[in-house]
Amino acid sequence: MARTYRPKMSPTVHEFDLIHALRRQHSVHTPSVIRGIGDDAAVIASRAGQWTVLTTDLLTEGVHFDLRTATMADIGFRAAAANLSDIAAMGATPHYLLVSLAIPRTGASRHVHQMYRGIMAACSPHHVRLIGGDTSASSGGWFLSLTLIGIVSPNNALFRKGARIGDYLYVTGTIGDSLAGLRLLNEPTPRATRHSRTAALSTKDRQFLIGRHLRPTARIAEGRWLSAHHLASSAIDLSDGLSGDLRHICEDSHVGVELDLGALPLSPACRAYAAARKLDPVHLALTGGEDYELLFTVSARQRSRLDRSAIKRGFSLTCIGTIHPHRFGLQALSPQGTRHRLAMTSYEHFT
Ligand code: ADP
Ligand code: MG
C-alpha cells in the first residue's frame, strides 16, 4: 500500500522483525491453511456445502479499553472473546483469525507479544489459527482489529430473525457482571477515598466481576449445541446490553416480548456489588453490555428437550421471557407483578 503519511513506528518496534516473530510463534500446520502469515494473502481451503461466517471488530484505546485498568493481554483476550462470541451467536465454529494492529510510539514489541498472548489464550481452546493481519504505526493510541472466520452448516445457522410468537426467551450464564466489573475498575482506589466504598465487597466478588469484564467467556460450545440440535429459533450475543440486544431480536423477527425481570440470572457477586453501591442489580443486567452471553429463543415444542440436554451437558441457561405479537412491544414484568414498557437503553457510540 502506498503511504503518503507514515508516522515512524515506535523506536523499539521493527515491523518486519515483529511479523517474523509472530509468524514463528503462531505458525500453523493444518491442512486447511494453504498459506498463513508470510504471503500477500492467506489461503484457506473451503469446505463444500458449508457457509463461511465472518466477523470483525475494531477496538480503540480510550474508547474500548484503558491501559490504566487492563493489561495488554486482557485487551487481546477481550477482543478475541468479542469476536468469538459473534461466531457463537451464529451457531458457527470459529477457525481462522486475522489481526490488524496500529502501534503508538510508546508501544514496544513486548506489548504486542503480550497482546497476542491474550488473543491466543482466548482462541487456542477453540483451535483457532492465526493466518494473517496488518501492522502500522499509530500517531495516536493503540488500535486493534480482529477478523474471525468460522464455518456453519446451512441448515444450522442461527440468526436474529426467526423468533415466533409463543417461543421462550433464554439467556446463558449471568448478566450484569461485566458492567459491575468495569465500574469497579473505574472506582478510585480504596486508599484514595476517606470512606472506603470498596471495602463493602469481598475480594473474591470483586475479582470475579473484574474477571468477567476483562476475560469474558464466549459461549462457543453452547452456540454450536443450539445450532447442531436445532434447538433455537433465533439468537444474538449480548454485547450492547440485554435491553438493546433484545430489541434486535424483536425487530428482526417482527415480534414483541415479555421480559420477566425477577428471572434475570444475576451472580451472587453482582448482587453483592449492587447492594454495596445501593444500585438496582436488575438495572445493571438490563443495561450492562459486554457480558458476551447468548440470548436466544426456543419453541414451546423444543423447550423440554433444551432443558434436559442443557442439564446433561452442564450448560447454565435461564428462561427470562416469552415472545408475543409485535404490537405487544417490549414489556418488563417486575417481581411484584407490575408491568412497564422497556426503555431501550444500551451502549451506543457517537451519542
Ligand atoms: P503487505 O505489505 O502485503 O500488507 P505485510 O508486510 O503487511 O504485507 O504482511 C506480511 C505478512 O504478515 C502477511 O501474511 C500478513 O497477513 C502478515 N501480518 C502482518 N501484520 C500482522 C499482524 N499484526 N499479525 C499477524 N500477521 C500479520
Ligand atoms: Mg501490510
Tab-separated table of C-alpha atoms and ligand atoms in Angstrom:
chain	number	residue	atom	x	y	z
A	1	MET	CA	0.000	0.000	0.000
A	2	ALA	CA	1.338	3.456	-0.897
A	3	ARG	CA	1.718	5.636	2.173
A	4	THR	CA	1.511	9.376	1.896
A	5	TYR	CA	1.843	9.832	5.648
A	6	ARG	CA	3.617	7.300	7.725
A	7	PRO	CA	4.425	8.204	11.289
A	8	LYS	CA	7.525	6.381	12.421
A	9	MET	CA	6.911	3.066	14.117
A	10	SER	CA	7.784	3.131	17.784
A	11	PRO	CA	11.572	3.328	18.090
A	12	THR	CA	11.695	-0.154	19.597
A	13	VAL	CA	9.322	-1.888	17.178
A	14	HIS	CA	10.621	-3.152	13.850
A	15	GLU	CA	7.683	-4.128	11.678
A	16	PHE	CA	9.327	-6.956	9.770
A	17	ASP	CA	11.031	-8.420	12.847
A	18	LEU	CA	7.724	-8.322	14.642
A	19	ILE	CA	5.852	-10.054	11.838
A	20	HIS	CA	8.640	-12.588	11.610
A	21	ALA	CA	8.378	-13.302	15.343
A	22	LEU	CA	4.592	-13.595	15.141
A	23	ARG	CA	4.941	-15.947	12.200
A	24	ARG	CA	7.413	-18.119	14.116
A	25	GLN	CA	5.323	-18.218	17.275
A	26	HIS	CA	1.988	-18.805	15.622
A	27	SER	CA	2.943	-20.876	12.627
A	28	VAL	CA	0.072	-23.017	11.516
A	29	HIS	CA	0.347	-26.608	10.388
A	30	THR	CA	-3.109	-27.642	9.432
A	31	PRO	CA	-4.183	-28.981	6.027
A	32	SER	CA	-6.931	-26.380	5.516
A	33	VAL	CA	-4.466	-23.467	5.781
A	34	ILE	CA	-2.719	-23.436	2.392
A	35	ARG	CA	-0.884	-20.132	3.148
A	36	GLY	CA	-0.813	-18.465	6.550
A	37	ILE	CA	1.291	-15.495	7.647
A	38	GLY	CA	4.019	-14.621	5.160
A	39	ASP	CA	2.466	-14.265	1.731
A	40	ASP	CA	0.445	-11.394	0.285
A	41	ALA	CA	-2.769	-13.006	1.473
A	42	ALA	CA	-3.831	-16.073	3.421
A	43	VAL	CA	-5.311	-19.000	1.528
A	44	ILE	CA	-7.698	-21.453	3.151
A	45	ALA	CA	-9.364	-24.486	1.632
A	46	SER	CA	-13.104	-24.010	1.885
A	47	ARG	CA	-15.392	-26.887	2.642
A	48	ALA	CA	-18.027	-27.846	0.110
A	49	GLY	CA	-21.582	-27.271	1.268
A	50	GLN	CA	-20.583	-25.120	4.263
A	51	TRP	CA	-21.247	-21.475	4.879
A	52	THR	CA	-18.378	-19.175	5.825
A	53	VAL	CA	-19.165	-16.798	8.708
A	54	LEU	CA	-17.074	-13.629	9.019
A	55	THR	CA	-16.945	-11.065	11.781
A	56	THR	CA	-14.677	-8.145	12.543
A	57	ASP	CA	-14.279	-5.772	15.473
A	58	LEU	CA	-12.224	-2.636	15.923
A	59	LEU	CA	-11.010	-1.620	19.360
A	60	THR	CA	-9.664	1.838	20.029
A	61	GLU	CA	-7.611	2.848	23.036
A	62	GLY	CA	-9.558	5.303	25.183
A	63	VAL	CA	-12.908	4.157	23.723
A	64	HIS	CA	-12.921	0.382	24.224
A	65	PHE	CA	-10.064	-0.095	26.625
A	66	ASP	CA	-7.948	1.791	29.085
A	67	LEU	CA	-4.341	0.779	29.652
A	68	ARG	CA	-4.559	2.064	33.235
A	69	THR	CA	-7.053	-0.682	34.134
A	70	ALA	CA	-6.296	-3.513	31.697
A	71	THR	CA	-3.108	-5.305	30.695
A	72	MET	CA	-2.199	-5.799	27.044
A	73	ALA	CA	-3.064	-9.483	27.488
A	74	ASP	CA	-6.508	-8.571	28.891
A	75	ILE	CA	-7.152	-6.316	25.890
A	76	GLY	CA	-6.186	-9.049	23.461
A	77	PHE	CA	-8.269	-11.631	25.296
A	78	ARG	CA	-11.363	-9.425	25.392
A	79	ALA	CA	-11.063	-8.510	21.711
A	80	ALA	CA	-10.852	-12.178	20.791
A	81	ALA	CA	-13.746	-13.110	23.091
A	82	ALA	CA	-15.948	-10.445	21.467
A	83	ASN	CA	-15.292	-11.906	18.021
A	84	LEU	CA	-15.677	-15.491	19.208
A	85	SER	CA	-18.981	-14.510	20.764
A	86	ASP	CA	-20.280	-13.193	17.419
A	87	ILE	CA	-19.374	-16.514	15.811
A	88	ALA	CA	-21.086	-18.379	18.680
A	89	ALA	CA	-24.274	-16.350	18.167
A	90	MET	CA	-24.437	-17.580	14.561
A	91	GLY	CA	-24.175	-21.173	15.759
A	92	ALA	CA	-20.864	-21.436	13.887
A	93	THR	CA	-17.445	-22.901	14.699
A	94	PRO	CA	-14.529	-20.425	14.683
A	95	HIS	CA	-11.474	-21.405	12.627
A	96	TYR	CA	-9.234	-18.564	11.420
A	97	LEU	CA	-8.099	-15.219	12.752
A	98	LEU	CA	-6.598	-12.054	11.224
A	99	VAL	CA	-5.214	-9.341	13.494
A	100	SER	CA	-4.602	-5.727	12.484
A	101	LEU	CA	-2.689	-3.514	14.795
A	102	ALA	CA	-1.684	0.156	14.975
A	103	ILE	CA	1.105	0.693	17.496
A	104	PRO	CA	1.732	4.075	19.141
A	105	ARG	CA	5.226	5.473	19.564
A	106	THR	CA	5.162	4.437	23.214
A	107	GLY	CA	4.453	0.817	22.246
A	108	ALA	CA	7.149	-1.839	22.425
A	109	SER	CA	7.220	-5.242	20.764
A	110	ARG	CA	6.849	-6.903	24.170
A	111	HIS	CA	3.467	-5.125	24.446
A	112	VAL	CA	2.462	-6.630	21.122
A	113	HIS	CA	3.548	-10.094	22.208
A	114	GLN	CA	1.602	-9.718	25.464
A	115	MET	CA	-1.456	-8.723	23.457
A	116	TYR	CA	-1.085	-11.797	21.229
A	117	ARG	CA	-0.735	-14.000	24.300
A	118	GLY	CA	-4.131	-12.726	25.443
A	119	ILE	CA	-5.626	-13.183	21.987
A	120	MET	CA	-4.355	-16.740	21.736
A	121	ALA	CA	-5.413	-17.595	25.299
A	122	ALA	CA	-8.995	-16.917	24.197
A	123	CYS	CA	-8.622	-18.562	20.772
A	124	SER	CA	-6.468	-21.637	21.393
A	125	PRO	CA	-9.110	-23.609	23.344
A	126	HIS	CA	-11.198	-23.412	20.156
A	127	HIS	CA	-8.256	-24.337	17.874
A	128	VAL	CA	-8.494	-21.005	16.059
A	129	ARG	CA	-5.453	-20.388	13.809
A	130	LEU	CA	-3.831	-17.005	13.213
A	131	ILE	CA	-3.480	-16.666	9.419
A	132	GLY	CA	-2.520	-13.026	8.915
A	133	GLY	CA	-3.056	-9.379	9.677
A	134	ASP	CA	-1.568	-5.962	9.186
A	135	THR	CA	0.721	-3.746	11.223
A	136	SER	CA	1.040	0.008	11.230
A	137	ALA	CA	2.354	2.837	13.348
A	138	SER	CA	-0.241	4.979	15.106
A	139	SER	CA	0.085	8.712	15.636
A	140	GLY	CA	-2.462	8.346	18.460
A	141	GLY	CA	-3.134	5.394	20.747
A	142	TRP	CA	-3.417	1.664	20.116
A	143	PHE	CA	-5.873	0.254	17.589
A	144	LEU	CA	-6.629	-3.432	17.469
A	145	SER	CA	-8.860	-5.036	14.865
A	146	LEU	CA	-9.675	-8.729	14.796
A	147	THR	CA	-11.331	-10.602	11.961
A	148	LEU	CA	-12.578	-14.074	12.731
A	149	ILE	CA	-13.698	-16.631	10.172
A	150	GLY	CA	-15.956	-19.530	11.067
A	151	ILE	CA	-17.966	-22.257	9.421
A	152	VAL	CA	-21.547	-23.420	9.819
A	153	SER	CA	-23.809	-25.881	8.005
A	154	PRO	CA	-26.510	-24.031	6.059
A	155	ASN	CA	-29.257	-25.905	7.942
A	156	ASN	CA	-27.854	-24.941	11.312
A	157	ALA	CA	-27.034	-21.225	11.128
A	158	LEU	CA	-28.717	-19.068	13.765
A	159	PHE	CA	-29.968	-15.552	13.057
A	160	ARG	CA	-31.564	-12.680	14.929
A	161	LYS	CA	-34.682	-13.293	12.892
A	162	GLY	CA	-36.650	-16.471	13.478
A	163	ALA	CA	-38.307	-15.913	16.876
A	164	ARG	CA	-42.003	-16.891	16.793
A	165	ILE	CA	-44.976	-15.952	18.945
A	166	GLY	CA	-45.164	-18.425	21.825
A	167	ASP	CA	-41.388	-19.052	21.895
A	168	TYR	CA	-39.477	-18.811	25.161
A	169	LEU	CA	-36.592	-16.405	25.634
A	170	TYR	CA	-33.413	-17.789	27.201
A	171	VAL	CA	-30.024	-16.486	28.208
A	172	THR	CA	-26.791	-18.316	29.078
A	173	GLY	CA	-24.731	-17.624	32.210
A	174	THR	CA	-25.267	-14.491	34.296
A	175	ILE	CA	-25.685	-10.887	33.160
A	176	GLY	CA	-24.622	-7.515	34.540
A	177	ASP	CA	-21.265	-8.813	35.795
A	178	SER	CA	-19.195	-7.091	33.147
A	179	LEU	CA	-20.645	-3.643	33.839
A	180	ALA	CA	-20.134	-4.143	37.576
A	181	GLY	CA	-16.519	-5.173	36.869
A	182	LEU	CA	-15.944	-2.140	34.662
A	183	ARG	CA	-17.328	0.189	37.318
A	184	LEU	CA	-15.111	-1.411	39.951
A	185	LEU	CA	-12.079	-0.844	37.743
A	186	ASN	CA	-13.006	2.808	37.376
A	187	GLU	CA	-13.633	3.444	41.058
A	188	PRO	CA	-10.960	5.379	42.901
A	189	THR	CA	-8.692	3.061	44.870
A	190	PRO	CA	-9.861	2.446	48.459
A	191	ARG	CA	-6.955	4.399	49.903
A	192	ALA	CA	-7.900	7.466	47.898
A	193	THR	CA	-11.378	7.680	49.402
A	194	ARG	CA	-11.977	8.610	53.012
A	195	HIS	CA	-14.903	6.209	53.462
A	196	SER	CA	-13.663	3.093	51.786
A	197	ARG	CA	-16.514	2.212	49.417
A	198	THR	CA	-14.781	-0.823	48.019
A	199	ALA	CA	-14.407	-2.417	51.446
A	200	ALA	CA	-18.054	-3.487	51.467
A	201	LEU	CA	-17.379	-6.003	48.720
A	202	SER	CA	-15.351	-9.155	49.304
A	203	THR	CA	-12.110	-9.544	47.373
A	204	LYS	CA	-13.494	-12.722	45.841
A	205	ASP	CA	-16.600	-10.963	44.457
A	206	ARG	CA	-14.506	-8.069	43.264
A	207	GLN	CA	-12.082	-10.346	41.432
A	208	PHE	CA	-14.933	-12.347	39.921
A	209	LEU	CA	-16.614	-9.240	38.480
A	210	ILE	CA	-13.392	-7.717	37.182
A	211	GLY	CA	-12.522	-11.085	35.663
A	212	ARG	CA	-15.907	-11.220	33.948
A	213	HIS	CA	-15.177	-7.825	32.430
A	214	LEU	CA	-11.564	-8.359	31.390
A	215	ARG	CA	-11.758	-12.051	30.497
A	216	PRO	CA	-15.278	-12.820	29.273
A	217	THR	CA	-16.178	-16.319	28.102
A	218	ALA	CA	-17.532	-16.652	24.580
A	219	ARG	CA	-20.255	-19.320	24.567
A	220	ILE	CA	-18.904	-21.294	21.628
A	221	ALA	CA	-19.955	-24.733	22.902
A	222	GLU	CA	-23.464	-23.512	23.717
A	223	GLY	CA	-23.872	-21.858	20.289
A	224	ARG	CA	-22.740	-24.988	18.454
A	225	TRP	CA	-25.009	-27.151	20.561
A	226	LEU	CA	-28.043	-24.923	19.899
A	227	SER	CA	-27.383	-24.922	16.162
A	228	ALA	CA	-26.393	-28.570	15.710
A	229	HIS	CA	-29.510	-29.797	17.518
A	230	HIS	CA	-31.874	-27.218	16.010
A	231	LEU	CA	-32.884	-26.043	19.463
A	232	ALA	CA	-33.022	-22.273	18.932
A	233	SER	CA	-35.273	-20.286	16.609
A	234	SER	CA	-33.147	-17.110	16.863
A	235	ALA	CA	-30.014	-15.974	18.674
A	236	ILE	CA	-27.826	-12.953	19.383
A	237	ASP	CA	-24.886	-12.381	21.681
A	238	LEU	CA	-25.096	-9.817	24.466
A	239	SER	CA	-22.572	-7.157	23.562
A	240	ASP	CA	-24.603	-3.955	23.944
A	241	GLY	CA	-26.783	-4.934	26.897
A	242	LEU	CA	-29.914	-7.043	27.290
A	243	SER	CA	-32.493	-4.357	26.530
A	244	GLY	CA	-30.679	-3.189	23.399
A	245	ASP	CA	-29.829	-6.637	22.067
A	246	LEU	CA	-33.328	-7.909	22.778
A	247	ARG	CA	-34.650	-5.134	20.574
A	248	HIS	CA	-32.595	-6.558	17.673
A	249	ILE	CA	-34.270	-9.955	18.019
A	250	CYS	CA	-37.708	-8.301	18.226
A	251	GLU	CA	-37.156	-6.051	15.226
A	252	ASP	CA	-35.578	-8.689	13.021
A	253	SER	CA	-38.157	-11.341	13.962
A	254	HIS	CA	-41.029	-8.822	13.973
A	255	VAL	CA	-42.236	-9.889	17.415
A	256	GLY	CA	-42.755	-8.425	20.887
A	257	VAL	CA	-41.522	-9.799	24.186
A	258	GLU	CA	-42.447	-10.023	27.831
A	259	LEU	CA	-39.291	-9.981	29.934
A	260	ASP	CA	-39.530	-11.449	33.435
A	261	LEU	CA	-37.240	-9.186	35.480
A	262	GLY	CA	-37.484	-11.475	38.509
A	263	ALA	CA	-35.976	-14.296	36.457
A	264	LEU	CA	-32.842	-12.486	35.221
A	265	PRO	CA	-29.780	-14.561	36.156
A	266	LEU	CA	-27.685	-12.415	38.496
A	267	SER	CA	-24.481	-13.716	40.013
A	268	PRO	CA	-24.068	-13.526	43.803
A	269	ALA	CA	-21.122	-11.181	43.180
A	270	CYS	CA	-23.251	-8.846	41.057
A	271	ARG	CA	-25.948	-8.798	43.753
A	272	ALA	CA	-23.325	-8.081	46.405
A	273	TYR	CA	-21.860	-5.259	44.314
A	274	ALA	CA	-25.293	-3.724	43.722
A	275	ALA	CA	-26.125	-3.948	47.443
A	276	ALA	CA	-22.794	-2.365	48.417
A	277	ARG	CA	-23.256	0.527	45.980
A	278	LYS	CA	-27.033	0.908	46.530
A	279	LEU	CA	-27.778	0.089	42.904
A	280	ASP	CA	-30.517	-1.995	41.339
A	281	PRO	CA	-28.856	-5.195	40.050
A	282	VAL	CA	-31.682	-5.593	37.508
A	283	HIS	CA	-30.700	-2.248	36.029
A	284	LEU	CA	-27.101	-3.480	35.707
A	285	ALA	CA	-28.341	-6.627	33.981
A	286	LEU	CA	-30.614	-4.709	31.582
A	287	THR	CA	-28.194	-2.011	30.516
A	288	GLY	CA	-24.772	-3.574	31.058
A	289	GLY	CA	-23.003	-4.545	27.861
A	290	GLU	CA	-20.132	-6.893	27.099
A	291	ASP	CA	-21.396	-9.909	29.019
A	292	TYR	CA	-20.980	-11.948	25.815
A	293	GLU	CA	-23.691	-14.371	26.877
A	294	LEU	CA	-26.088	-15.796	24.289
A	295	LEU	CA	-29.692	-14.617	24.160
A	296	PHE	CA	-31.914	-16.954	22.171
A	297	THR	CA	-35.462	-18.156	21.627
A	298	VAL	CA	-36.828	-21.689	21.724
A	299	SER	CA	-40.177	-23.008	20.538
A	300	ALA	CA	-42.583	-24.421	23.133
A	301	ARG	CA	-42.162	-27.817	21.445
A	302	GLN	CA	-38.352	-27.836	21.846
A	303	ARG	CA	-38.273	-26.411	25.325
A	304	SER	CA	-38.197	-29.580	27.396
A	305	ARG	CA	-35.604	-31.119	25.062
A	306	LEU	CA	-33.483	-27.990	25.525
A	307	ASP	CA	-33.771	-28.046	29.317
A	308	ARG	CA	-32.939	-31.737	29.570
A	309	SER	CA	-29.996	-31.545	27.193
A	310	ALA	CA	-28.595	-28.440	28.943
A	311	ILE	CA	-28.594	-30.207	32.316
A	312	LYS	CA	-26.884	-33.234	30.799
A	313	ARG	CA	-24.130	-31.036	29.314
A	314	GLY	CA	-23.748	-28.756	32.309
A	315	PHE	CA	-24.792	-25.615	30.430
A	316	SER	CA	-26.249	-22.853	32.550
A	317	LEU	CA	-29.416	-21.444	30.930
A	318	THR	CA	-32.255	-19.334	32.281
A	319	CYS	CA	-35.691	-18.720	30.777
A	320	ILE	CA	-36.303	-14.968	31.095
A	321	GLY	CA	-39.374	-14.282	28.999
A	322	THR	CA	-41.836	-15.152	26.279
A	323	ILE	CA	-42.346	-13.972	22.710
A	324	HIS	CA	-45.545	-12.080	21.853
A	325	PRO	CA	-47.004	-10.397	18.774
A	326	HIS	CA	-45.127	-7.351	17.527
A	327	ARG	CA	-47.793	-4.903	18.727
A	328	PHE	CA	-47.112	-6.076	22.311
A	329	GLY	CA	-43.747	-4.282	22.162
A	330	LEU	CA	-41.131	-4.869	24.829
A	331	GLN	CA	-42.723	-5.170	28.237
A	332	ALA	CA	-40.990	-5.910	31.503
A	333	LEU	CA	-42.773	-7.769	34.271
A	334	SER	CA	-41.473	-6.832	37.722
A	335	PRO	CA	-41.229	-9.385	40.543
A	336	GLN	CA	-44.165	-7.522	42.156
A	337	GLY	CA	-46.291	-8.241	39.084
A	338	THR	CA	-46.320	-4.700	37.705
A	339	ARG	CA	-45.661	-4.193	34.048
A	340	HIS	CA	-43.861	-1.437	32.189
A	341	ARG	CA	-42.565	-0.661	28.726
A	342	LEU	CA	-38.896	-1.357	28.492
A	343	ALA	CA	-36.559	1.527	27.809
A	344	MET	CA	-34.142	0.518	25.101
A	345	THR	CA	-31.012	1.858	26.662
A	346	SER	CA	-27.703	0.357	25.786
A	347	TYR	CA	-24.239	1.494	24.976
A	348	GLU	CA	-24.158	3.385	21.696
A	349	HIS	CA	-21.210	5.071	20.053
A	350	PHE	CA	-21.442	8.664	18.808
A	351	THR	CA	-24.104	9.571	21.407
B	1	ADP	P1	1.562	-6.364	2.813
B	1	ADP	O1	2.546	-5.278	2.608
B	1	ADP	O2	1.265	-7.201	1.617
B	1	ADP	O3	0.335	-5.906	3.567
B	1	ADP	P2	2.732	-7.206	5.270
B	1	ADP	O4	4.202	-6.992	5.316
B	1	ADP	O5	1.867	-6.236	5.934
B	1	ADP	O6	2.321	-7.407	3.758
B	1	ADP	O7	2.407	-8.639	5.855
B	1	ADP	C1	3.191	-9.772	5.555
B	1	ADP	C2	2.522	-10.984	6.149
B	1	ADP	O8	2.429	-10.844	7.549
B	1	ADP	C3	1.096	-11.194	5.658
B	1	ADP	O9	0.894	-12.596	5.590
B	1	ADP	C4	0.257	-10.609	6.737
B	1	ADP	O10	-1.014	-11.234	6.789
B	1	ADP	C5	1.105	-10.901	7.978
B	1	ADP	N1	0.917	-9.906	9.054
B	1	ADP	C6	1.213	-8.584	9.022
B	1	ADP	N2	0.952	-7.995	10.197
B	1	ADP	C7	0.459	-8.959	11.002
B	1	ADP	C8	-0.026	-8.992	12.331
B	1	ADP	N3	-0.068	-7.892	13.118
B	1	ADP	N4	-0.469	-10.166	12.831
B	1	ADP	C9	-0.437	-11.268	12.074
B	1	ADP	N5	0.008	-11.321	10.820
B	1	ADP	C10	0.455	-10.176	10.279
B	2	MG	MG	0.564	-4.918	5.450
